[in-house]
Each structure stands twice: as C-alpha cells, then as structure tokens.
Amino acid sequence: MYSNQMSNLLQRFIDQMEDSTTPKETDSSNNFFNFLSSDVTELILARLPVRSIIRCSAVCKLWHSIITAPLFSASAAAPPWFFLYGQNNIFVKNNQAFAFDPDSNEWIKLPTTLFPVSISQESSFIGSGGFFFNTTANNFSFAPILIPSWRETTPLKFSRLNPLVGVISSEFSSNSNQNNRFEQKLNLPNIIVVGGVRFIGGLVDIEDNLAVEIYNPTLDSWDLCPPLPADFRSGNSSQSLSSAFFKSKFYVFGIHSCFISSFDLSNRVWSEVQTLRPPGVITSFLISCRNQLMLAGLCNNPHGPSFNLWGIDELTMEFSEVAIMPPDLLNCLFDSDEDDRFASLKCVGVGKYIFVFNEEHRRNYPACVCEVSSDSKQCRWRRIPDLPEPVNRFHKVISFCSTISLRWILDGEVA
C-alpha cells in the first residue's frame, strides 16, 4: 500500500516538474508539493534519477537545501551506470564517451574534458568503484567519475597494460591524511591493480607478469603483494579476466579458462584456484550482484545459443541457474550467423544491474540490461536505447559499470 502511494506521488512529482517552466510556477500556491512536509518531499526527491535530482536542486530554495544536505546523498542511492568509451587511434578528437542511467533509461553523452589527454592505444582506461583510472607506460592516475580532478600517483613498480583495477572499501583503507582537503572531501580509498604487466622485449618473469600492487593514497605509495596464481599466466589482463569485490575479497575469474581465485584483502593471500564452468559455457563473466556472486555467460546448447545467469555459493563454488536472457533480446545483439559473432559479446555489472552488449561497431553497440530482484530470484530484461547520434567510428571500445556519487556531482557542480 505504502509503495503504491509513493509511486503515485512520484509520478505526480515528475509530471509537475516537467510541466513547470519557471521557478515561479513551481513555487505557486497551486503547486501540490507546497502542501507536503519536507520529510515527504525528501522521500520523493530521493527516488528520482540522478539527472532529475540535479535539475530539481535549482528549482527552489527548499529543494536545494534538501538535496544538498549531507544526509540526502546517503538516502538517494544512485544506481550503477553503464559506461562506453570509444577510442579512435588516428583522430583523438573522434573519441567519445557515453553513460547510461538505468533509472531514467537514457544515455548521456559525456564531455571529453572529463578525461585525460593521455588516453591512447598505449594506455589503459577503465572505471570502477566511483573512479576513472588511466594507466600509461610509467604513470597511473585516477579521478572521481564525472569530476575532472585527475590525480597522478607515484609510478607503479611494474608497467601495465589492461590490468584489472578495483577500489578497496573504506573498511580496508588506511587513508587517514587530515591535511589534504581533496582526500578529506572524497575519502579516497586504496586501489588494487592486478596483472596486465607489459612484456618488455619478451623478458618478464612469470611472477612479475602476475604482479599485484595496492595503492595507499595517504603515503602515495604502492605495496607489492603476492602475485596472481600461476594458473592465470596465459591470460593475465582485463582482456581475458573479469573481477568482482565480494565480502572483503577481490575475485579474479578467467573469461575463457573459467579459473577462479580470490584475494583476501585482510590477510593479503590468494585462495586455491578452482574451476567454475557451468555446462555448455563458451565465455562467462563474474559479477557481484545483489549481495552475492553471479556468473553471466554465453552457452552453446543443442537448441541454440543462450545467455544465462547463475548464482554462486562463494563457500562451495556451486552454481544454480537464476535466469536466461529472452532469445529475441540475444538475437537483437547480432546481425549475422558467423561462427565468431559471439566474440564481441561483453558483460559488466554491479549492484542490481547486469549489462550485456556487443562491442562491434557495425551495430552501433547494441546492449540490454537485466535488473535482478532483491532476493535474486527474479530478473527483468530490457533493450537499452541506441546511443545518441552521431556516433563516431572507433578502433577500440572500453566498457565498464560503476557506481557514481551524487555528493561529488553536487559538490563539483556537474549538471
């Protein structure tokens, strides 16, 4: 009953916000929301998509005070966004970036000023845990997503190309610098970098090739940790691996090999390598979703290909099927019957959303999203709208899914 009432109020709120063209109209005596308490108004505002919240912060003084209050950002938990970064190796001006907000079901074309000029075919760009990361031959830098405040760290001990990168939660962060306002404001976490070590003249030891480093922002230093298990040496970069944070552990999973191992962030040790391969799986991706580990993968079945989701028991590594993508959605991601057509299929996700897309440029990067219920027993699939035109031709497409911080956006005055 309460949920239905709140949904009705939310719909009335959206309708009135869209009909209002000036602050005067919004503040008029005819405005239904003038008769609501500030607590109820806050509940409604907190359920809006991020871009609507930002627009609402400029409607009137009351809404601005509610939205900019410190506690509001915690109640208005933003969903993870899906990001696509297209890279043109010839003309840098043709690089483009897009973000998809699943709550508003719309793409946002991001300004190029958010990204460092050093992004190139010789660098690695990715996003995770609310941050953008850029790795070049000798440098590593990061910035809060949607905030162009890039911070360069001391050099990594090993030069990297396409490593796995993750943000360690504050529970395992040793950041306590009280003198740096930037760190105080953003509460910068530690960062883990796994694998992706560049081969220089073909002379890299196996252990070095699997190197793991953790960044401490307080000391601006990198700690060398036990390397990724040797089972991953044949494919040790983000091109062959997927990763997920779950219950104080950083999991690494082989997209093709189906090897899985976890790094205990407290004790800094790797678990024994196991194989996690459901029947018929061709390629699969590990995701932390709805407070559990999930596997999303393409299967080759007697009746044809399918894209399946499995729930994973992190203690036993046993799996159980959760959902199968509707065949018509899977078919809309491809336009040919070639044997290698599935090679361009990618999957990322976090929270309650799992995104599946085709990185082949000829189809304008079609994608779909799966929303997983709170009990992980029901899944709602839907097609994602096409990217906003014009879309340039890219040599490389980078995809990732990350949470965003409403507080950072409001503080940075990004609309």
Tab-separated table of C-alpha atoms in Angstrom:
chain	number	residue	atom	x	y	z
A	1	MET	CA	0.000	0.000	0.000
A	2	TYR	CA	2.768	2.406	1.012
A	3	SER	CA	4.742	1.539	-2.117
A	4	ASN	CA	1.740	2.297	-4.360
A	5	GLN	CA	1.100	5.618	-2.652
A	6	MET	CA	4.747	6.595	-3.019
A	7	SER	CA	4.715	5.597	-6.693
A	8	ASN	CA	1.664	7.767	-7.302
A	9	LEU	CA	3.269	10.728	-5.541
A	10	LEU	CA	6.457	10.215	-7.509
A	11	GLN	CA	4.557	10.199	-10.804
A	12	ARG	CA	2.694	13.392	-9.872
A	13	PHE	CA	6.007	14.953	-8.920
A	14	ILE	CA	7.612	14.094	-12.250
A	15	ASP	CA	4.580	15.319	-14.207
A	16	GLN	CA	4.521	18.624	-12.352
A	17	MET	CA	8.271	19.101	-12.681
A	18	GLU	CA	8.044	18.565	-16.451
A	19	ASP	CA	5.072	20.956	-16.749
A	20	SER	CA	6.767	23.707	-14.760
A	21	THR	CA	8.828	26.086	-16.856
A	22	THR	CA	9.863	28.670	-14.262
A	23	PRO	CA	10.664	28.693	-10.535
A	24	LYS	CA	7.650	30.960	-10.060
A	25	GLU	CA	5.306	28.256	-11.348
A	26	THR	CA	6.911	25.685	-9.080
A	27	ASP	CA	6.550	27.925	-6.006
A	28	SER	CA	2.961	28.999	-6.759
A	29	SER	CA	0.092	28.331	-4.381
A	30	ASN	CA	-1.324	25.864	-6.898
A	31	ASN	CA	1.724	23.619	-6.553
A	32	PHE	CA	0.638	20.358	-4.915
A	33	PHE	CA	4.060	19.896	-3.324
A	34	ASN	CA	3.834	23.109	-1.310
A	35	PHE	CA	1.427	21.213	0.943
A	36	LEU	CA	3.784	18.306	1.627
A	37	SER	CA	6.122	18.163	4.596
A	38	SER	CA	9.842	18.451	3.928
A	39	ASP	CA	10.292	14.809	5.022
A	40	VAL	CA	7.843	13.535	2.406
A	41	THR	CA	9.378	15.813	-0.230
A	42	GLU	CA	12.792	14.380	0.600
A	43	LEU	CA	11.498	10.814	0.202
A	44	ILE	CA	10.133	11.663	-3.237
A	45	LEU	CA	13.250	13.527	-4.371
A	46	ALA	CA	15.444	10.622	-3.258
A	47	ARG	CA	13.636	8.273	-5.661
A	48	LEU	CA	14.317	10.373	-8.753
A	49	PRO	CA	17.058	9.591	-11.285
A	50	VAL	CA	20.326	11.425	-10.694
A	51	ARG	CA	19.911	13.943	-13.511
A	52	SER	CA	16.409	14.829	-12.306
A	53	ILE	CA	17.732	15.357	-8.776
A	54	ILE	CA	20.369	17.739	-10.080
A	55	ARG	CA	17.760	19.675	-12.044
A	56	CYS	CA	15.484	19.808	-9.008
A	57	SER	CA	18.247	21.319	-6.885
A	58	ALA	CA	17.858	24.505	-8.952
A	59	VAL	CA	14.051	24.711	-8.768
A	60	CYS	CA	13.629	26.414	-5.385
A	61	LYS	CA	15.454	27.107	-2.118
A	62	LEU	CA	13.640	24.364	-0.209
A	63	TRP	CA	14.502	21.634	-2.697
A	64	HIS	CA	18.075	22.908	-2.955
A	65	SER	CA	18.504	22.761	0.825
A	66	ILE	CA	17.051	19.243	0.967
A	67	ILE	CA	19.189	17.894	-1.874
A	68	THR	CA	22.452	19.483	-0.706
A	69	ALA	CA	22.034	18.301	2.888
A	70	PRO	CA	24.764	15.762	3.856
A	71	LEU	CA	22.271	13.016	4.724
A	72	PHE	CA	20.383	13.261	1.429
A	73	SER	CA	23.187	11.700	-0.640
A	74	ALA	CA	23.042	8.613	1.557
A	75	SER	CA	19.266	8.217	1.175
A	76	ALA	CA	19.356	8.914	-2.574
A	77	ALA	CA	21.496	5.946	-3.510
A	78	ALA	CA	22.329	6.312	-7.201
A	79	PRO	CA	22.232	3.143	-9.319
A	80	PRO	CA	25.359	1.964	-11.099
A	81	TRP	CA	25.801	3.484	-14.535
A	82	PHE	CA	26.995	1.700	-17.677
A	83	PHE	CA	29.854	3.487	-19.452
A	84	LEU	CA	31.145	3.178	-23.017
A	85	TYR	CA	34.343	4.934	-24.068
A	86	GLY	CA	35.119	4.859	-27.798
A	87	GLN	CA	38.737	5.345	-28.795
A	88	ASN	CA	39.948	6.400	-32.253
A	89	ASN	CA	43.655	5.701	-32.711
A	90	ILE	CA	44.064	8.151	-35.601
A	91	PHE	CA	41.968	11.175	-34.633
A	92	VAL	CA	41.787	11.806	-30.883
A	93	LYS	CA	39.024	14.360	-31.486
A	94	ASN	CA	36.789	11.462	-32.561
A	95	ASN	CA	36.962	9.828	-29.129
A	96	GLN	CA	33.573	9.751	-27.440
A	97	ALA	CA	32.186	8.691	-24.081
A	98	PHE	CA	28.651	7.780	-23.060
A	99	ALA	CA	26.983	6.872	-19.771
A	100	PHE	CA	23.678	5.030	-19.413
A	101	ASP	CA	21.466	5.717	-16.392
A	102	PRO	CA	19.186	2.668	-15.951
A	103	ASP	CA	16.742	4.563	-13.731
A	104	SER	CA	15.951	7.177	-16.370
A	105	ASN	CA	16.605	4.713	-19.235
A	106	GLU	CA	18.683	7.258	-21.157
A	107	TRP	CA	22.198	7.733	-22.488
A	108	ILE	CA	24.240	10.769	-21.516
A	109	LYS	CA	26.982	11.993	-23.829
A	110	LEU	CA	29.919	12.891	-21.591
A	111	PRO	CA	32.193	15.872	-22.293
A	112	THR	CA	35.746	14.990	-23.315
A	113	THR	CA	37.052	17.383	-20.650
A	114	LEU	CA	36.310	14.658	-18.082
A	115	PHE	CA	39.103	12.502	-19.500
A	116	PRO	CA	42.895	12.931	-19.573
A	117	VAL	CA	44.568	13.752	-22.871
A	118	SER	CA	46.990	10.895	-22.248
A	119	ILE	CA	44.387	8.238	-23.143
A	120	SER	CA	45.769	6.438	-26.206
A	121	GLN	CA	46.173	2.969	-27.680
A	122	GLU	CA	49.240	2.571	-25.458
A	123	SER	CA	47.301	3.344	-22.297
A	124	SER	CA	44.589	1.570	-20.337
A	125	PHE	CA	41.404	3.385	-19.334
A	126	ILE	CA	38.778	1.858	-17.057
A	127	GLY	CA	36.330	2.727	-14.286
A	128	SER	CA	35.337	1.066	-11.031
A	129	GLY	CA	34.019	1.917	-7.588
A	130	GLY	CA	33.182	5.506	-8.469
A	131	PHE	CA	36.528	6.346	-10.104
A	132	PHE	CA	38.050	6.606	-13.568
A	133	PHE	CA	41.558	5.133	-13.943
A	134	ASN	CA	44.180	5.693	-16.621
A	135	THR	CA	47.376	3.656	-16.867
A	136	THR	CA	50.214	4.570	-19.219
A	137	ALA	CA	53.681	3.061	-19.585
A	138	ASN	CA	55.036	4.765	-16.481
A	139	ASN	CA	52.108	6.550	-14.855
A	140	PHE	CA	48.876	5.792	-13.057
A	141	SER	CA	46.173	8.403	-12.461
A	142	PHE	CA	42.584	8.476	-11.248
A	143	ALA	CA	39.642	10.843	-10.813
A	144	PRO	CA	36.155	10.646	-9.312
A	145	ILE	CA	33.670	9.720	-12.027
A	146	LEU	CA	32.155	12.851	-13.635
A	147	ILE	CA	34.596	15.131	-11.767
A	148	PRO	CA	37.637	16.235	-13.875
A	149	SER	CA	40.057	16.297	-10.925
A	150	TRP	CA	42.753	13.898	-12.065
A	151	ARG	CA	45.350	12.817	-9.529
A	152	GLU	CA	48.609	11.160	-10.573
A	153	THR	CA	50.214	8.651	-8.235
A	154	THR	CA	53.819	7.670	-7.814
A	155	PRO	CA	54.785	5.202	-10.577
A	156	LEU	CA	53.703	1.586	-10.317
A	157	LYS	CA	56.512	-0.847	-9.648
A	158	PHE	CA	55.599	-2.603	-12.923
A	159	SER	CA	54.477	-1.009	-16.176
A	160	ARG	CA	50.944	-2.170	-17.004
A	161	LEU	CA	48.645	-2.614	-19.979
A	162	ASN	CA	44.982	-3.524	-19.409
A	163	PRO	CA	45.288	-4.571	-15.755
A	164	LEU	CA	42.365	-5.352	-13.502
A	165	VAL	CA	41.703	-2.343	-11.263
A	166	GLY	CA	39.463	-2.136	-8.213
A	167	VAL	CA	38.638	0.244	-5.392
A	168	ILE	CA	39.006	-1.139	-1.886
A	169	SER	CA	36.224	-0.145	0.501
A	170	SER	CA	36.933	2.192	3.416
A	171	GLU	CA	36.900	-0.774	5.796
A	172	PHE	CA	40.230	-1.881	4.333
A	173	SER	CA	41.578	1.593	3.525
A	174	SER	CA	44.436	3.081	5.513
A	175	ASN	CA	43.787	6.625	4.310
A	176	SER	CA	43.986	8.965	7.310
A	177	ASN	CA	45.522	12.129	5.857
A	178	GLN	CA	43.810	15.080	7.553
A	179	ASN	CA	45.807	17.769	5.787
A	180	ASN	CA	44.645	17.223	2.241
A	181	ARG	CA	41.209	18.773	1.648
A	182	PHE	CA	40.730	16.759	-1.537
A	183	GLU	CA	41.229	13.470	0.322
A	184	GLN	CA	39.019	14.582	3.188
A	185	LYS	CA	36.232	15.535	0.837
A	186	LEU	CA	36.301	12.385	-1.293
A	187	ASN	CA	37.607	9.885	1.282
A	188	LEU	CA	39.963	8.389	-1.284
A	189	PRO	CA	40.176	4.606	-0.952
A	190	ASN	CA	43.035	2.281	-1.591
A	191	ILE	CA	43.315	0.855	-5.119
A	192	ILE	CA	44.262	-2.666	-6.169
A	193	VAL	CA	45.933	-3.345	-9.538
A	194	VAL	CA	46.213	-6.951	-10.720
A	195	GLY	CA	48.099	-8.413	-13.709
A	196	GLY	CA	48.485	-6.757	-17.090
A	197	VAL	CA	52.247	-6.320	-16.772
A	198	ARG	CA	53.777	-5.252	-20.089
A	199	PHE	CA	56.267	-7.525	-21.810
A	200	ILE	CA	59.444	-5.587	-22.498
A	201	GLY	CA	61.434	-7.430	-25.136
A	202	GLY	CA	59.681	-10.622	-24.070
A	203	LEU	CA	61.707	-10.689	-20.852
A	204	VAL	CA	59.284	-10.756	-17.935
A	205	ASP	CA	59.308	-13.381	-15.201
A	206	ILE	CA	56.046	-15.253	-14.757
A	207	GLU	CA	55.693	-13.927	-11.198
A	208	ASP	CA	56.332	-10.357	-12.350
A	209	ASN	CA	53.812	-10.828	-15.129
A	210	LEU	CA	51.194	-11.632	-12.474
A	211	ALA	CA	52.182	-8.856	-10.072
A	212	VAL	CA	49.654	-7.334	-7.670
A	213	GLU	CA	50.020	-3.851	-6.178
A	214	ILE	CA	47.888	-1.866	-3.724
A	215	TYR	CA	47.962	1.927	-3.590
A	216	ASN	CA	47.875	3.857	-0.312
A	217	PRO	CA	46.750	7.462	-1.025
A	218	THR	CA	47.934	8.705	2.363
A	219	LEU	CA	51.543	7.700	1.696
A	220	ASP	CA	51.233	7.990	-2.103
A	221	SER	CA	52.944	4.620	-2.405
A	222	TRP	CA	52.392	1.191	-3.943
A	223	ASP	CA	52.749	-2.017	-1.900
A	224	LEU	CA	53.774	-5.171	-3.742
A	225	CYS	CA	51.510	-8.097	-2.793
A	226	PRO	CA	51.554	-11.842	-3.512
A	227	PRO	CA	51.160	-12.341	-7.288
A	228	LEU	CA	48.136	-13.723	-9.083
A	229	PRO	CA	48.303	-17.558	-9.088
A	230	ALA	CA	50.370	-19.013	-11.938
A	231	ASP	CA	47.280	-20.689	-13.441
A	232	PHE	CA	46.377	-17.270	-14.884
A	233	ARG	CA	49.710	-16.667	-16.641
A	234	SER	CA	48.347	-17.406	-20.143
A	235	GLY	CA	45.745	-14.646	-19.809
A	236	ASN	CA	46.503	-12.144	-17.064
A	237	SER	CA	44.930	-8.883	-18.299
A	238	SER	CA	41.411	-7.452	-18.365
A	239	GLN	CA	41.143	-8.789	-21.922
A	240	SER	CA	40.996	-12.329	-20.527
A	241	LEU	CA	39.849	-11.807	-16.947
A	242	SER	CA	36.908	-10.346	-15.076
A	243	SER	CA	36.844	-9.375	-11.423
A	244	ALA	CA	34.444	-8.660	-8.569
A	245	PHE	CA	34.607	-7.455	-4.971
A	246	PHE	CA	32.630	-9.554	-2.515
A	247	LYS	CA	32.825	-9.847	1.287
A	248	SER	CA	36.328	-8.386	1.746
A	249	LYS	CA	37.730	-10.402	-1.151
A	250	PHE	CA	38.795	-9.462	-4.670
A	251	TYR	CA	37.785	-12.271	-7.033
A	252	VAL	CA	39.536	-12.904	-10.346
A	253	PHE	CA	37.885	-15.091	-12.974
A	254	GLY	CA	39.095	-16.343	-16.365
A	255	ILE	CA	36.575	-15.393	-19.061
A	256	HIS	CA	37.589	-18.384	-21.189
A	257	SER	CA	39.523	-20.611	-18.764
A	258	CYS	CA	36.848	-20.403	-16.020
A	259	PHE	CA	39.581	-20.415	-13.364
A	260	ILE	CA	38.635	-18.525	-10.207
A	261	SER	CA	40.628	-17.351	-7.195
A	262	SER	CA	40.081	-14.706	-4.518
A	263	PHE	CA	42.476	-12.298	-2.824
A	264	ASP	CA	41.808	-11.826	0.899
A	265	LEU	CA	42.214	-8.081	1.482
A	266	SER	CA	42.758	-8.510	5.225
A	267	ASN	CA	45.434	-11.210	5.089
A	268	ARG	CA	46.652	-10.437	1.552
A	269	VAL	CA	46.743	-14.045	0.384
A	270	TRP	CA	45.246	-15.805	-2.671
A	271	SER	CA	42.890	-18.739	-2.362
A	272	GLU	CA	43.360	-22.042	-4.144
A	273	VAL	CA	42.471	-21.864	-7.836
A	274	GLN	CA	39.228	-23.627	-8.762
A	275	THR	CA	37.299	-24.133	-11.997
A	276	LEU	CA	33.800	-22.663	-12.296
A	277	ARG	CA	32.297	-23.838	-15.587
A	278	PRO	CA	28.563	-24.487	-15.956
A	279	PRO	CA	27.651	-26.980	-18.723
A	280	GLY	CA	27.920	-25.610	-22.257
A	281	VAL	CA	29.586	-22.308	-21.286
A	282	ILE	CA	31.677	-20.662	-24.033
A	283	THR	CA	32.602	-17.413	-22.299
A	284	SER	CA	31.469	-16.074	-18.925
A	285	PHE	CA	31.925	-13.076	-16.631
A	286	LEU	CA	31.986	-12.827	-12.828
A	287	ILE	CA	29.798	-10.138	-11.235
A	288	SER	CA	28.976	-9.046	-7.694
A	289	CYS	CA	25.222	-8.547	-7.770
A	290	ARG	CA	22.580	-8.240	-5.058
A	291	ASN	CA	24.939	-9.287	-2.244
A	292	GLN	CA	26.071	-12.435	-3.978
A	293	LEU	CA	28.446	-13.580	-6.664
A	294	MET	CA	26.857	-14.226	-10.039
A	295	LEU	CA	28.153	-15.696	-13.264
A	296	ALA	CA	26.851	-14.401	-16.602
A	297	GLY	CA	27.785	-16.401	-19.658
A	298	LEU	CA	27.097	-17.468	-23.193
A	299	CYS	CA	26.150	-21.147	-23.590
A	300	ASN	CA	26.162	-23.401	-26.605
A	301	ASN	CA	23.113	-25.619	-26.206
A	302	PRO	CA	21.659	-28.261	-28.579
A	303	HIS	CA	18.719	-25.943	-29.340
A	304	GLY	CA	20.972	-22.940	-29.947
A	305	PRO	CA	22.988	-20.323	-28.059
A	306	SER	CA	21.677	-18.761	-24.858
A	307	PHE	CA	22.887	-16.187	-22.343
A	308	ASN	CA	22.462	-17.429	-18.772
A	309	LEU	CA	22.834	-16.113	-15.231
A	310	TRP	CA	23.884	-18.306	-12.298
A	311	GLY	CA	24.053	-17.599	-8.594
A	312	ILE	CA	27.333	-18.694	-6.975
A	313	ASP	CA	27.841	-20.009	-3.451
A	314	GLU	CA	31.148	-18.375	-2.501
A	315	LEU	CA	31.937	-21.112	0.050
A	316	THR	CA	31.399	-24.182	-2.113
A	317	MET	CA	31.663	-22.567	-5.581
A	318	GLU	CA	28.484	-24.410	-6.535
A	319	PHE	CA	26.201	-22.663	-9.022
A	320	SER	CA	22.461	-22.594	-9.703
A	321	GLU	CA	20.684	-21.099	-12.683
A	322	VAL	CA	18.878	-17.817	-11.999
A	323	ALA	CA	17.701	-16.612	-15.409
A	324	ILE	CA	18.079	-16.881	-19.185
A	325	MET	CA	18.016	-13.869	-21.495
A	326	PRO	CA	14.963	-13.903	-23.786
A	327	PRO	CA	16.056	-15.232	-27.203
A	328	ASP	CA	14.748	-12.169	-29.054
A	329	LEU	CA	16.980	-9.887	-26.951
A	330	LEU	CA	20.022	-12.050	-27.603
A	331	ASN	CA	19.275	-12.087	-31.324
A	332	CYS	CA	18.983	-8.307	-31.463
A	333	LEU	CA	22.608	-8.032	-30.328
A	334	PHE	CA	23.822	-9.691	-33.554
A	335	ASP	CA	23.153	-9.341	-37.256
A	336	SER	CA	24.972	-12.362	-38.711
A	337	ASP	CA	25.263	-16.122	-38.347
A	338	GLU	CA	29.063	-16.206	-38.451
A	339	ASP	CA	30.736	-18.617	-36.056
A	340	ASP	CA	32.762	-15.868	-34.360
A	341	ARG	CA	29.881	-13.415	-33.913
A	342	PHE	CA	29.794	-14.007	-30.153
A	343	ALA	CA	33.431	-12.994	-29.693
A	344	SER	CA	32.397	-9.341	-29.394
A	345	LEU	CA	29.875	-10.003	-26.613
A	346	LYS	CA	30.793	-8.371	-23.292
A	347	CYS	CA	29.144	-8.268	-19.876
A	348	VAL	CA	29.627	-5.986	-16.855
A	349	GLY	CA	27.558	-5.237	-13.791
A	350	VAL	CA	27.322	-4.296	-10.151
A	351	GLY	CA	24.542	-3.819	-7.625
A	352	LYS	CA	21.215	-4.875	-9.105
A	353	TYR	CA	22.072	-4.337	-12.782
A	354	ILE	CA	23.850	-6.552	-15.317
A	355	PHE	CA	24.640	-5.077	-18.741
A	356	VAL	CA	25.295	-7.162	-21.877
A	357	PHE	CA	26.433	-5.536	-25.111
A	358	ASN	CA	28.070	-6.105	-28.490
A	359	GLU	CA	31.221	-4.042	-28.985
A	360	GLU	CA	31.133	-4.480	-32.782
A	361	HIS	CA	30.899	-1.005	-34.357
A	362	ARG	CA	28.674	-2.036	-37.286
A	363	ARG	CA	25.673	-2.376	-34.993
A	364	ASN	CA	26.133	0.871	-33.058
A	365	TYR	CA	26.936	-1.174	-29.936
A	366	PRO	CA	23.511	-2.693	-29.118
A	367	ALA	CA	23.008	-3.542	-25.457
A	368	CYS	CA	20.476	-4.842	-22.969
A	369	VAL	CA	20.195	-4.736	-19.192
A	370	CYS	CA	18.966	-7.188	-16.595
A	371	GLU	CA	17.543	-5.906	-13.316
A	372	VAL	CA	17.872	-8.502	-10.563
A	373	SER	CA	15.302	-8.567	-7.742
A	374	SER	CA	16.345	-8.136	-4.110
A	375	ASP	CA	16.049	-11.883	-3.473
A	376	SER	CA	17.957	-12.667	-6.711
A	377	LYS	CA	15.128	-14.940	-7.840
A	378	GLN	CA	13.563	-12.734	-10.495
A	379	CYS	CA	15.177	-10.894	-13.411
A	380	ARG	CA	13.695	-8.258	-15.683
A	381	TRP	CA	15.387	-7.913	-19.080
A	382	ARG	CA	15.048	-4.977	-21.452
A	383	ARG	CA	16.715	-3.499	-24.510
A	384	ILE	CA	18.809	-0.373	-23.949
A	385	PRO	CA	18.079	2.550	-26.320
A	386	ASP	CA	20.589	3.172	-29.098
A	387	LEU	CA	23.481	5.535	-28.452
A	388	PRO	CA	22.668	9.193	-29.196
A	389	GLU	CA	23.768	10.208	-32.676
A	390	PRO	CA	26.211	10.994	-34.054
A	391	VAL	CA	28.411	8.045	-33.044
A	392	ASN	CA	31.939	8.096	-34.453
A	393	ARG	CA	33.931	5.138	-35.753
A	394	PHE	CA	36.190	3.666	-33.058
A	395	HIS	CA	39.156	1.309	-33.119
A	396	LYS	CA	38.557	0.248	-29.539
A	397	VAL	CA	35.587	0.356	-27.189
A	398	ILE	CA	36.029	0.225	-23.421
A	399	SER	CA	33.058	-0.717	-21.273
A	400	PHE	CA	32.561	-0.803	-17.528
A	401	CYS	CA	29.916	-0.418	-14.872
A	402	SER	CA	30.412	1.761	-11.816
A	403	THR	CA	28.571	3.432	-9.008
A	404	ILE	CA	28.514	7.223	-9.033
A	405	SER	CA	28.420	9.678	-6.144
A	406	LEU	CA	25.631	12.241	-6.068
A	407	ARG	CA	27.576	14.145	-3.412
A	408	TRP	CA	30.633	14.518	-5.651
A	409	ILE	CA	28.490	15.668	-8.563
A	410	LEU	CA	26.678	18.285	-6.462
A	411	ASP	CA	29.888	19.495	-4.856
A	412	GLY	CA	31.568	19.651	-8.255
A	413	GLU	CA	28.564	21.469	-9.728
A	414	VAL	CA	28.291	18.990	-12.600
A	415	ALA	CA	24.850	19.027	-14.215
